[in-house]
Coordinates of C-alpha atoms and ligand atoms in Angstrom, one line a residue:
M1 CA 6.8 28.8 -0.8
N2 CA 3.8 26.6 -0.4
E3 CA 0.2 27.6 -0.4
T4 CA 0.2 28.9 3.1
G5 CA 3.2 31.1 2.5
E6 CA 5.8 29.1 4.3
T7 CA 9.1 27.5 3.2
P8 CA 8.5 23.8 3.1
G9 CA 10.6 21.6 5.3
K10 CA 10.4 23.7 8.5
D11 CA 6.8 24.4 9.4
F12 CA 6.2 25.5 13.0
I13 CA 5.9 21.9 14.2
R14 CA 9.1 20.8 12.6
Q15 CA 10.7 23.9 14.1
I16 CA 9.5 23.0 17.6
I17 CA 10.8 19.5 17.1
A18 CA 14.2 20.7 15.9
D19 CA 14.5 22.9 18.9
D20 CA 13.5 20.1 21.2
I21 CA 16.1 17.9 19.7
S22 CA 18.9 20.5 20.0
S23 CA 18.0 21.3 23.6
G24 CA 18.0 17.6 24.4
K25 CA 14.4 17.3 25.5
H26 CA 13.0 13.8 25.5
E27 CA 16.7 12.7 25.1
G28 CA 16.5 13.9 21.6
Q29 CA 13.9 11.3 20.7
V30 CA 10.9 11.9 18.4
V31 CA 7.9 9.6 18.9
T32 CA 4.6 10.4 17.2
R33 CA 1.4 8.6 16.6
F34 CA -1.5 8.6 14.2
P35 CA -4.6 7.9 16.3
P36 CA -7.7 7.2 14.1
E37 CA -11.0 6.0 15.5
P38 CA -12.0 2.9 13.6
N39 CA -15.5 4.3 12.8
G40 CA -15.2 4.8 9.0
F41 CA -12.6 5.1 6.3
L42 CA -9.8 7.7 6.2
H43 CA -10.1 10.8 4.1
I44 CA -7.7 13.4 2.6
G45 CA -7.6 15.3 5.9
H46 CA -6.3 12.2 7.6
A47 CA -3.7 11.9 4.9
K48 CA -2.3 15.2 6.0
S49 CA -2.1 13.9 9.6
I50 CA -0.5 10.7 8.5
C51 CA 2.1 12.4 6.4
L52 CA 2.9 14.8 9.2
N53 CA 3.2 12.2 11.9
F54 CA 5.0 9.5 10.0
G55 CA 6.9 12.2 8.2
V56 CA 8.4 14.0 11.2
A57 CA 9.3 10.7 12.8
A58 CA 11.1 9.5 9.7
E59 CA 12.9 12.8 9.2
N60 CA 14.3 12.6 12.7
S61 CA 15.1 8.8 12.9
G62 CA 12.1 8.5 15.2
Q63 CA 9.1 6.3 15.5
C64 CA 5.4 6.6 14.7
Y65 CA 2.7 4.5 16.1
L66 CA -0.5 3.6 14.4
R67 CA -2.8 3.6 17.3
F68 CA -6.5 2.8 17.0
D69 CA -8.6 5.0 19.4
D70 CA -11.1 2.3 20.0
T71 CA -12.8 3.6 23.1
N72 CA -16.4 3.8 21.7
P73 CA -17.5 0.2 20.9
V74 CA -20.9 1.4 19.7
K75 CA -19.5 3.0 16.6
E76 CA -16.4 1.0 15.9
R77 CA -15.7 -2.0 13.7
Q78 CA -12.8 -4.3 12.9
D79 CA -13.3 -4.0 9.2
F80 CA -12.8 -0.2 9.5
A81 CA -9.6 -0.8 11.4
D82 CA -8.4 -3.2 8.6
G83 CA -9.3 -0.6 6.0
I84 CA -7.4 2.1 7.8
S85 CA -4.3 0.0 8.1
A86 CA -4.4 -0.8 4.5
D87 CA -4.8 2.9 3.6
V88 CA -1.9 4.0 5.7
R89 CA 0.3 1.3 4.1
W90 CA -0.8 2.2 0.6
L91 CA 0.1 5.8 1.4
G92 CA 3.6 4.5 1.9
F93 CA 4.0 4.5 5.6
D94 CA 5.3 1.7 7.9
W95 CA 4.5 1.4 11.6
G96 CA 6.7 -1.6 12.1
D97 CA 5.7 -3.4 15.3
R98 CA 4.0 -0.2 16.6
L99 CA 0.4 -1.1 15.8
T100 CA -1.5 -0.4 19.0
H101 CA -5.0 0.0 20.3
A102 CA -6.3 2.2 23.1
S103 CA -8.0 -1.0 24.2
D104 CA -4.5 -2.6 24.8
Y105 CA -4.3 -0.2 27.8
F106 CA -7.8 -0.6 29.3
E107 CA -6.2 -2.1 32.5
Q108 CA -3.7 0.8 32.8
F109 CA -6.4 3.4 32.2
Y110 CA -8.4 1.9 35.0
A111 CA -5.4 1.9 37.3
A112 CA -4.8 5.6 36.5
A113 CA -8.4 6.4 37.1
V114 CA -8.3 4.6 40.5
D115 CA -5.0 6.6 41.2
L116 CA -7.0 9.9 40.6
V117 CA -9.8 8.8 42.9
Q118 CA -7.3 7.9 45.6
Q119 CA -5.8 11.3 45.3
G120 CA -9.2 12.9 45.5
K121 CA -8.8 14.1 42.0
A122 CA -11.8 12.2 40.6
Y123 CA -15.1 11.1 41.9
V124 CA -18.1 9.0 40.9
D125 CA -21.1 11.2 40.0
S126 CA -24.6 9.9 40.1
L127 CA -26.4 12.8 38.4
S128 CA -28.2 11.9 35.2
A129 CA -26.7 12.9 31.8
E130 CA -29.2 15.6 31.6
Q131 CA -28.5 17.0 35.0
I132 CA -24.8 16.9 34.3
R133 CA -25.5 19.0 31.3
E134 CA -27.6 21.5 33.4
Y135 CA -24.9 21.7 36.1
R136 CA -22.2 22.3 33.6
G137 CA -23.3 25.9 33.0
T138 CA -22.6 27.8 29.7
L139 CA -19.9 29.7 28.1
T140 CA -21.1 32.8 29.9
E141 CA -22.3 31.2 33.1
S142 CA -20.3 29.3 35.6
G143 CA -21.2 25.7 36.3
K144 CA -22.2 24.4 39.7
D145 CA -20.9 21.5 41.8
S146 CA -22.7 18.2 41.7
P147 CA -24.1 17.1 45.0
Y148 CA -22.0 14.0 44.7
R149 CA -18.7 16.0 44.2
D150 CA -17.8 15.6 47.9
R151 CA -18.4 11.9 48.1
T152 CA -15.6 10.3 50.1
I153 CA -12.7 8.7 48.4
E154 CA -13.8 5.3 49.8
E155 CA -17.3 5.7 48.5
S156 CA -16.1 6.7 45.0
L157 CA -13.6 3.8 45.0
D158 CA -16.3 1.4 45.9
L159 CA -18.7 2.7 43.3
F160 CA -16.1 2.7 40.6
S161 CA -15.1 -0.9 41.2
R162 CA -18.8 -1.8 41.2
M163 CA -19.2 0.1 37.9
R164 CA -16.5 -2.1 36.5
A165 CA -18.1 -5.2 37.9
G166 CA -21.3 -4.5 36.0
E167 CA -23.6 -3.7 38.8
F168 CA -25.2 -0.7 37.1
A169 CA -27.1 0.3 34.0
D170 CA -25.8 2.7 31.4
G171 CA -25.8 6.3 32.7
E172 CA -26.4 5.5 36.3
H173 CA -22.9 6.8 37.3
V174 CA -19.9 8.4 35.7
L175 CA -16.4 8.9 36.9
R176 CA -15.5 12.6 36.7
A177 CA -12.3 14.5 37.2
R178 CA -12.5 17.0 40.1
I179 CA -11.1 20.1 38.5
D180 CA -13.1 23.4 38.5
M181 CA -16.8 23.9 37.8
S182 CA -16.2 27.6 37.3
S183 CA -13.4 27.3 34.9
S184 CA -13.8 29.5 31.8
N185 CA -12.6 26.4 29.8
M186 CA -15.6 24.1 29.7
N187 CA -13.3 21.1 29.2
L188 CA -12.1 21.7 32.8
R189 CA -15.5 21.6 34.4
D190 CA -15.2 18.2 35.9
P191 CA -15.0 16.3 32.6
A192 CA -16.2 12.7 32.5
L193 CA -13.3 10.1 32.5
Y194 CA -15.3 6.9 32.4
R195 CA -18.9 6.0 31.5
I196 CA -20.9 2.8 31.7
R197 CA -21.6 1.1 28.4
N198 CA -23.0 -2.3 28.7
V199 CA -21.9 -3.4 25.3
A200 CA -19.2 -5.8 24.0
H201 CA -16.1 -4.4 22.5
Q202 CA -14.8 -5.6 19.1
R203 CA -11.5 -6.5 20.7
T204 CA -12.0 -7.0 24.4
G205 CA -15.4 -8.7 24.2
D206 CA -17.3 -8.7 27.4
S207 CA -14.4 -7.9 29.7
W208 CA -15.4 -4.4 30.2
C209 CA -18.7 -2.5 30.6
I210 CA -17.1 0.8 31.5
Y211 CA -15.2 2.7 28.8
P212 CA -12.8 5.6 29.1
M213 CA -13.6 8.9 27.5
Y214 CA -11.4 10.1 24.6
D215 CA -9.5 12.8 26.4
F216 CA -8.5 10.6 29.2
A217 CA -7.6 7.5 27.1
H218 CA -5.8 9.5 24.5
T219 CA -3.6 11.4 27.1
V220 CA -2.7 8.2 29.0
S221 CA -2.0 6.3 25.8
D222 CA 0.4 9.0 24.6
A223 CA 2.2 8.9 27.9
L224 CA 2.4 5.1 28.0
E225 CA 3.8 4.9 24.5
G226 CA 6.4 7.6 25.2
I227 CA 5.0 9.9 22.6
T228 CA 7.1 13.0 22.5
H229 CA 5.0 15.2 20.3
S230 CA 1.3 14.6 20.2
L231 CA 0.1 16.3 17.0
C232 CA -3.6 17.0 16.6
T233 CA -6.0 19.3 14.9
L234 CA -7.0 22.7 16.3
E235 CA -10.3 21.7 17.7
F236 CA -8.3 20.0 20.5
E237 CA -6.6 23.3 21.5
D238 CA -9.2 23.8 24.3
H239 CA -8.6 20.3 25.5
R240 CA -4.9 20.8 26.0
P241 CA -5.3 22.2 29.5
L242 CA -7.1 18.9 30.4
Y243 CA -4.4 16.9 28.6
D244 CA -1.8 18.7 30.7
W245 CA -3.9 18.4 33.9
I246 CA -4.1 14.6 33.5
L247 CA -0.3 14.3 33.0
D248 CA 0.3 16.5 36.0
Q249 CA -1.7 14.3 38.3
L250 CA -0.4 11.0 37.3
D251 CA 3.0 9.5 37.8
L252 CA 3.7 8.3 34.2
A253 CA 7.1 7.6 32.7
H254 CA 6.7 10.1 29.8
R255 CA 5.6 13.6 29.4
P256 CA 4.3 14.2 25.9
R257 CA 3.5 17.7 24.5
Q258 CA 0.3 18.3 22.5
I259 CA 0.7 20.6 19.5
E260 CA -2.3 21.6 17.4
F261 CA -2.4 22.4 13.6
S262 CA -5.2 23.4 11.3
R263 CA -7.3 20.8 9.6
L264 CA -7.0 20.3 5.9
N265 CA -10.1 21.4 4.2
L266 CA -10.6 20.7 0.5
A267 CA -13.0 22.8 -1.6
Y268 CA -16.1 21.2 -3.2
T269 CA -15.9 18.2 -0.8
I270 CA -16.3 17.3 2.9
T271 CA -13.9 15.8 5.3
S272 CA -16.1 14.4 8.0
K273 CA -16.4 10.6 8.4
R274 CA -19.9 11.1 9.8
K275 CA -21.1 13.0 6.7
L276 CA -19.3 10.7 4.3
A277 CA -21.1 7.8 6.0
Q278 CA -24.4 9.5 5.3
L279 CA -23.7 9.7 1.6
I280 CA -23.2 6.0 1.5
E281 CA -26.2 5.1 3.7
L282 CA -28.4 7.2 1.4
G283 CA -27.0 5.8 -1.8
H284 CA -25.6 9.0 -3.2
V285 CA -22.3 7.2 -3.7
S286 CA -21.6 3.5 -4.1
G287 CA -19.4 3.1 -1.0
W288 CA -16.3 4.3 0.9
D289 CA -14.3 3.6 -2.2
D290 CA -16.6 5.4 -4.7
P291 CA -14.0 7.3 -6.9
R292 CA -15.8 10.6 -6.1
M293 CA -15.2 10.2 -2.5
P294 CA -12.4 12.2 -0.8
T295 CA -11.5 9.0 1.1
I296 CA -8.1 7.4 0.6
A297 CA -9.9 4.3 -0.7
G298 CA -11.8 6.5 -3.1
M299 CA -8.8 8.3 -4.3
R300 CA -6.9 5.1 -4.8
R301 CA -9.7 3.8 -7.0
R302 CA -9.9 7.1 -8.8
G303 CA -6.3 6.5 -9.8
Y304 CA -4.6 9.1 -7.6
T305 CA -1.2 7.8 -6.6
P306 CA 0.3 7.8 -3.1
E307 CA 3.1 10.0 -4.4
A308 CA 0.6 12.6 -5.6
I309 CA -1.3 12.6 -2.3
R310 CA 2.0 13.0 -0.4
D311 CA 3.1 15.7 -2.6
F312 CA -0.2 17.5 -2.1
C313 CA 0.0 17.2 1.6
S314 CA 3.5 18.5 1.7
R315 CA 2.6 21.5 -0.4
A316 CA -0.5 22.2 1.7
G317 CA 1.9 22.8 4.6
V318 CA 1.4 22.7 8.3
T319 CA 0.0 25.9 10.0
K320 CA -2.4 27.0 12.6
K321 CA -4.5 29.0 10.1
E322 CA -7.8 27.5 8.9
H323 CA -8.1 27.6 5.1
L324 CA -9.9 25.9 2.3
I325 CA -7.5 24.4 -0.3
Q326 CA -8.7 24.4 -3.9
M327 CA -9.2 21.1 -5.7
G328 CA -7.0 22.3 -8.5
S329 CA -4.1 22.0 -6.1
L330 CA -4.7 18.3 -5.5
E331 CA -5.3 17.7 -9.2
F332 CA -2.1 19.5 -9.9
S333 CA -0.1 17.0 -7.8
V334 CA -1.9 14.1 -9.6
R335 CA -1.2 15.5 -13.0
E336 CA 2.4 16.1 -12.3
D337 CA 2.9 12.5 -11.1
L338 CA 0.9 10.8 -13.8
N339 CA 2.5 12.9 -16.5
V340 CA 5.8 11.1 -15.7
R341 CA 4.5 7.5 -15.1
A342 CA 1.4 7.0 -17.2
P343 CA 1.9 5.5 -20.7
R344 CA 0.0 7.1 -23.6
A345 CA -2.7 5.3 -25.6
M346 CA -5.7 6.2 -27.7
A347 CA -9.4 5.8 -26.8
V348 CA -12.5 7.3 -28.3
L349 CA -15.1 8.1 -25.8
N350 CA -17.9 9.2 -28.1
P351 CA -17.3 7.4 -31.4
V352 CA -18.4 8.3 -34.9
K353 CA -17.2 6.2 -37.8
V354 CA -14.8 7.4 -40.5
V355 CA -14.5 5.3 -43.7
L356 CA -11.4 5.8 -45.8
T357 CA -12.8 5.3 -49.3
N358 CA -9.5 4.9 -51.0
Y359 CA -8.0 2.5 -48.4
P360 CA -8.2 -1.2 -49.2
A361 CA -10.8 -3.2 -47.3
G362 CA -9.5 -6.0 -45.2
E363 CA -6.0 -4.6 -44.8
T364 CA -4.4 -3.8 -41.5
E365 CA -1.3 -1.7 -41.1
M366 CA 0.5 -1.5 -37.9
M367 CA 1.4 2.0 -36.8
T368 CA 4.3 2.6 -34.4
A369 CA 3.4 4.7 -31.4
A370 CA 5.6 5.9 -28.6
N371 CA 4.4 4.9 -25.2
H372 CA 5.6 8.2 -23.7
P373 CA 6.8 11.2 -25.6
G374 CA 9.4 12.2 -23.1
N375 CA 10.6 8.8 -22.1
P376 CA 11.9 6.4 -24.8
E377 CA 12.6 3.8 -22.2
M378 CA 8.8 3.2 -21.9
G379 CA 9.0 1.7 -25.4
E380 CA 6.7 1.6 -28.3
R381 CA 3.6 -0.3 -29.3
Q382 CA 1.9 -1.2 -32.6
V383 CA -1.6 0.3 -33.2
P384 CA -3.6 -1.4 -35.9
F385 CA -4.9 1.0 -38.7
T386 CA -7.8 0.0 -41.0
R387 CA -10.2 1.3 -43.6
E388 CA -12.9 2.0 -41.0
L389 CA -11.9 3.9 -37.9
Y390 CA -13.6 5.7 -35.0
I391 CA -12.9 9.2 -34.1
E392 CA -14.3 11.5 -31.4
R393 CA -17.7 12.8 -32.5
D394 CA -16.8 16.4 -31.5
D395 CA -13.6 16.2 -33.6
F396 CA -15.8 16.7 -36.6
M397 CA -18.1 19.7 -37.3
E398 CA -20.1 20.3 -40.3
D399 CA -20.2 24.1 -39.9
P400 CA -17.3 24.9 -37.7
P401 CA -16.2 28.3 -36.3
R402 CA -13.0 29.9 -37.8
K403 CA -10.5 28.5 -35.5
F404 CA -11.6 24.8 -35.6
F405 CA -8.6 22.8 -36.7
R406 CA -10.1 19.4 -36.6
L407 CA -12.2 17.7 -39.2
R408 CA -14.7 19.5 -41.4
P409 CA -16.3 19.0 -44.8
D410 CA -13.4 19.3 -47.5
G411 CA -11.0 19.8 -44.6
E412 CA -7.9 17.9 -43.8
V413 CA -6.6 16.6 -40.5
R414 CA -3.7 14.3 -39.4
L415 CA -4.6 11.0 -37.7
R416 CA -2.1 10.6 -34.8
Y417 CA 0.7 8.1 -35.8
G418 CA -1.2 7.7 -39.2
Y419 CA -2.0 9.6 -42.3
I420 CA -3.5 12.9 -43.3
I421 CA -7.1 12.4 -44.3
K422 CA -9.6 14.6 -46.1
C423 CA -13.3 14.7 -45.6
V424 CA -15.2 14.1 -48.8
D425 CA -18.7 13.1 -47.7
V426 CA -20.9 13.2 -44.7
I427 CA -23.7 10.5 -44.2
K428 CA -26.6 11.2 -41.9
N429 CA -29.6 9.3 -40.6
D430 CA -33.2 10.5 -40.8
A431 CA -32.8 12.4 -37.6
G432 CA -30.0 14.4 -39.2
E433 CA -27.3 12.9 -37.1
V434 CA -23.9 12.2 -38.6
T435 CA -23.5 8.4 -38.8
E436 CA -20.4 8.1 -41.1
I437 CA -17.8 10.5 -42.4
H438 CA -16.2 9.5 -45.6
C439 CA -12.6 10.5 -46.2
T440 CA -9.7 9.9 -48.4
Y441 CA -6.3 9.3 -47.1
D442 CA -3.0 10.5 -48.6
P443 CA -0.6 7.6 -48.8
E444 CA 2.4 9.9 -49.0
T445 CA 1.8 11.2 -45.5
R446 CA 2.3 8.2 -43.2
S447 CA 3.8 9.3 -39.8
G448 CA 7.3 8.5 -38.9
T449 CA 8.6 7.7 -42.4
G450 CA 11.1 10.5 -42.3
E451 CA 10.1 11.8 -45.7
V452 CA 9.4 15.5 -46.2
Q453 CA 5.7 15.9 -45.8
R454 CA 3.2 18.6 -46.0
K455 CA 1.6 19.8 -42.8
V456 CA -1.9 20.3 -41.5
K457 CA -3.0 22.2 -38.5
G458 CA -4.9 19.6 -36.5
T459 CA -4.0 16.1 -35.3
I460 CA -6.8 13.9 -33.8
H461 CA -6.9 10.5 -32.2
W462 CA -8.6 7.4 -33.5
V463 CA -9.0 3.7 -33.1
S464 CA -9.7 0.9 -35.6
C465 CA -13.3 -0.2 -35.9
E466 CA -12.3 -3.8 -36.3
H467 CA -9.5 -4.0 -33.7
S468 CA -10.6 -1.7 -31.0
V469 CA -12.4 -2.9 -27.9
V470 CA -15.5 -1.6 -26.3
A471 CA -15.0 -0.1 -22.8
E472 CA -17.1 1.6 -20.2
V473 CA -15.5 5.0 -19.3
R474 CA -16.6 6.9 -16.3
L475 CA -16.1 10.6 -16.2
Y476 CA -16.2 12.2 -12.8
D477 CA -16.9 15.7 -11.8
R478 CA -16.9 17.4 -8.4
L479 CA -19.1 15.8 -5.8
F480 CA -20.6 19.1 -4.6
S481 CA -21.7 22.2 -6.5
I482 CA -20.5 24.7 -4.0
A483 CA -17.0 25.3 -2.6
N484 CA -17.8 24.7 1.0
P485 CA -20.7 22.3 1.4
G486 CA -19.9 21.5 5.0
A487 CA -19.9 25.2 6.2
A488 CA -22.1 25.8 9.2
S489 CA -23.3 29.0 7.7
N490 CA -25.0 27.2 4.7
E491 CA -28.7 27.5 4.6
K492 CA -29.3 23.9 3.6
D493 CA -28.1 20.5 4.6
F494 CA -24.8 19.5 3.0
K495 CA -26.5 16.8 0.8
E496 CA -28.6 19.6 -0.9
Y497 CA -25.5 20.7 -2.5
L498 CA -24.6 17.4 -4.2
N499 CA -23.7 17.9 -7.9
P500 CA -26.2 15.9 -9.9
D501 CA -23.7 15.6 -12.7
S502 CA -20.8 14.2 -10.7
L503 CA -20.7 11.0 -12.8
A504 CA -21.2 10.6 -16.5
V505 CA -20.8 7.2 -18.0
R506 CA -19.7 6.4 -21.6
E507 CA -20.8 2.8 -22.1
Q508 CA -19.7 2.5 -25.7
A509 CA -16.3 4.0 -25.7
R510 CA -13.5 2.3 -27.7
I511 CA -10.0 1.7 -26.6
E512 CA -7.0 0.5 -28.6
P513 CA -6.4 -3.2 -28.3
S514 CA -3.3 -2.9 -26.2
L515 CA -5.4 -1.7 -23.3
K516 CA -7.7 -4.8 -23.3
N517 CA -6.2 -6.7 -20.4
L518 CA -4.7 -3.9 -18.4
E519 CA -4.4 -4.8 -14.7
A520 CA -6.8 -3.0 -12.4
G521 CA -5.3 0.1 -11.0
S522 CA -3.0 0.8 -14.0
S523 CA -3.1 4.4 -15.2
V524 CA -2.8 5.6 -18.8
Q525 CA -3.1 8.9 -20.5
F526 CA -5.8 8.7 -23.3
E527 CA -4.2 11.2 -25.7
R528 CA -6.0 14.5 -25.7
L529 CA -8.5 13.3 -23.1
G530 CA -6.9 13.0 -19.8
Y531 CA -5.5 10.4 -17.3
F532 CA -7.6 7.2 -16.7
V533 CA -7.2 4.2 -14.6
S534 CA -8.6 0.7 -15.2
D535 CA -11.1 -0.1 -12.5
K536 CA -11.4 -3.3 -10.6
Q537 CA -13.4 -6.1 -12.2
D538 CA -17.1 -5.8 -11.9
P539 CA -18.8 -9.2 -12.7
T540 CA -21.9 -7.4 -13.9
I541 CA -20.1 -5.5 -16.6
K542 CA -18.6 -7.4 -19.5
H543 CA -16.3 -4.7 -20.8
P544 CA -13.2 -3.2 -19.3
V545 CA -14.0 -0.2 -17.1
F546 CA -11.9 3.0 -16.9
N547 CA -12.2 5.8 -14.4
R548 CA -11.1 9.3 -15.4
V549 CA -8.5 10.3 -12.9
V550 CA -8.1 13.9 -14.0
T551 CA -8.4 16.0 -17.2
L552 CA -5.2 17.1 -18.9
R553 CA -5.7 20.7 -18.2
D554 CA -6.9 22.5 -15.0
S555 CA -10.7 22.7 -15.4
W556 CA -11.1 24.3 -11.9
A557 CA -9.7 27.7 -12.8
K558 CA -12.8 28.2 -15.0
I559 CA -15.2 27.0 -12.3
E560 CA -13.6 29.1 -9.6
K561 CA -13.7 32.2 -11.8
A562 CA -17.4 31.6 -12.5
Q563 CA -18.1 31.3 -8.8
G564 CA -15.9 34.2 -7.9
S565 CA -13.6 32.3 -5.7
P566 CA -9.8 32.3 -5.9
R567 CA -7.8 30.3 -8.3
P568 CA -6.1 27.1 -7.3
G569 CA -3.3 27.9 -4.9
G570 CA -5.2 30.8 -3.5
R571 CA -7.0 30.8 -0.2
T572 CA -10.4 31.6 1.2
S573 CA -11.4 31.5 4.9
I574 CA -14.0 29.2 6.0
T575 CA -16.5 29.2 8.7
N576 CA -16.7 25.7 10.0
Ligands
ATP601 P1 -13.8 13.0 11.3 O1 -14.4 14.3 11.7 O2 -13.8 12.8 9.9 O3 -14.5 11.8 12.0 P2 -11.9 12.7 13.3 O4 -10.9 13.7 13.8 O5 -13.0 12.4 14.3 O6 -12.4 13.0 11.8 P3 -10.1 10.5 13.9 O7 -10.2 9.1 13.3 O8 -10.3 10.8 15.2 O9 -11.2 11.3 13.0 O10 -8.8 11.3 13.4 C1 -7.5 10.7 13.4 C2 -6.5 11.8 13.4 O11 -6.6 12.5 12.1 C3 -6.7 12.8 14.5 O12 -5.4 13.1 15.0 C4 -7.3 14.0 13.7 O13 -6.9 15.2 14.4 C5 -6.7 13.9 12.4 N1 -7.5 14.5 11.4 C6 -8.9 14.3 11.2 N2 -9.3 15.1 10.2 C7 -8.3 15.9 9.8 C8 -8.2 16.9 8.8 N3 -9.2 17.3 8.1 N4 -7.0 17.5 8.7 C9 -5.9 17.0 9.4 N5 -6.0 16.1 10.3 C10 -7.2 15.5 10.5
MG602 MG1 -11.8 12.2 16.4

């Protein structure tokens, strides 16, 4: 069972497709598409749609198009399109030669629109945008016909061709479908099909000054590409009658079927390109690939793997029910994946010095450490051990509680892959801060020698003062302080709920020397601390930079308990 209570593998969409194949509909073909608008970067919600569309195509030996819905040149950019392609590829999907653009079909859309006018199914309206809004009516009140609704076909054809020829200013005319101004479905009250936009398009340049509306372009594109199952999110449910109406009027080679599923909503974050763009514009995050962003680019830089994201999407399931998925669920997938693939290493994030008073100065011993406890094939490495070491400041307490099994005055602890040490003295500065911990080591207790040894309760990690390398380590926390910052019912703007502590930087962390030249994007488990990934090179920072991917244990359970919301894997309903 997955989070939404279904058996994975046959969600309702896969069931429909299986039924269509067995009944021979669409000649048993499965053709899908992922249709992003290139007006921003993709987020985790899009990942669900990508996994679904490319997934069902692959499972049924079908095909999936990556189609850019580039019908609004004002908001769209080529670099967004490039970023989107890179993200889809990184997630592990291949569109082959099926990379298309709605703009590839501008000529066909125009011809389809002319066809509708010729059939008397569309007309050029000359009301202003504001008047059109007034005439449309409301949910409780029927709309009324535009005075231009009964224009002759010839007049509409003439105006439409002159719209195309650039004779008019923006908003002077629109092409509308002639359906039903009193329909209970607002989308059928003579929706606009084309509008005038005297702007250049990123791909077609100045060839066009009229652009098709999304519903029209999307439906005709689906039919032209032979899409069999057009999968989209629930907000398009009310648009389906229009989708079907357009297909009914036009003589197109294919008849796709639109099927809606619920959006993926992730707790403590937002999945809206528009809102994510605001965070960037206002400087709350560093860009689309800020590791706190729920974008695919951000998650990649955060060290999430494509495998983990795909696993998460598959466990999230496909349903028609709106729900909010807990962040713990995504992190669970990330941990499961990194546990297998990430080598282990030692790093000290908040160092305090330990001096082994009975260890010879100037000597370096190489300690053998396994790169992965469960996978000998990942090999071993040598970690230098010296008289002066760093340990984690909070692994020492002068006056610890009873169950503290780390280092304390007169107490013993094992150094991972090293010796048992005993604290004999504590050096402090004038402010009373511990600056050095003096210990003795027991030479009879070196790890891995196979001799019978005594045992101590605690084992802590360490690095050599002399051989370790300074690193900057960035610790991320949730971006928002409430579970559903995007909910329409919230009193304040979503940005008011940003978590001021979403990033903590440890500029003077120390890492073992084997990590010095790690390639950007390599993940590693810092023992006892969590999974980390080496960040891309930043010319302004001279040290290696590591991002924390995820802690070793689920820290969300505690947060959710404190906030009274369900544990990871549970569900809450949402309002937006
Ligand atoms: P946004 O609101 O973030 O701009 P969008 O729906 O406008 O999202 P598109 O680029 O139009 O963004 O989306 C491309 C595809 O991804 C569409 O088929 C859309 O239904 C799907 N999609 C977008 N958001 C989600 C989500 N949260 N969960 C599942 N699918 C989504
Ligand atoms: Mg959209």
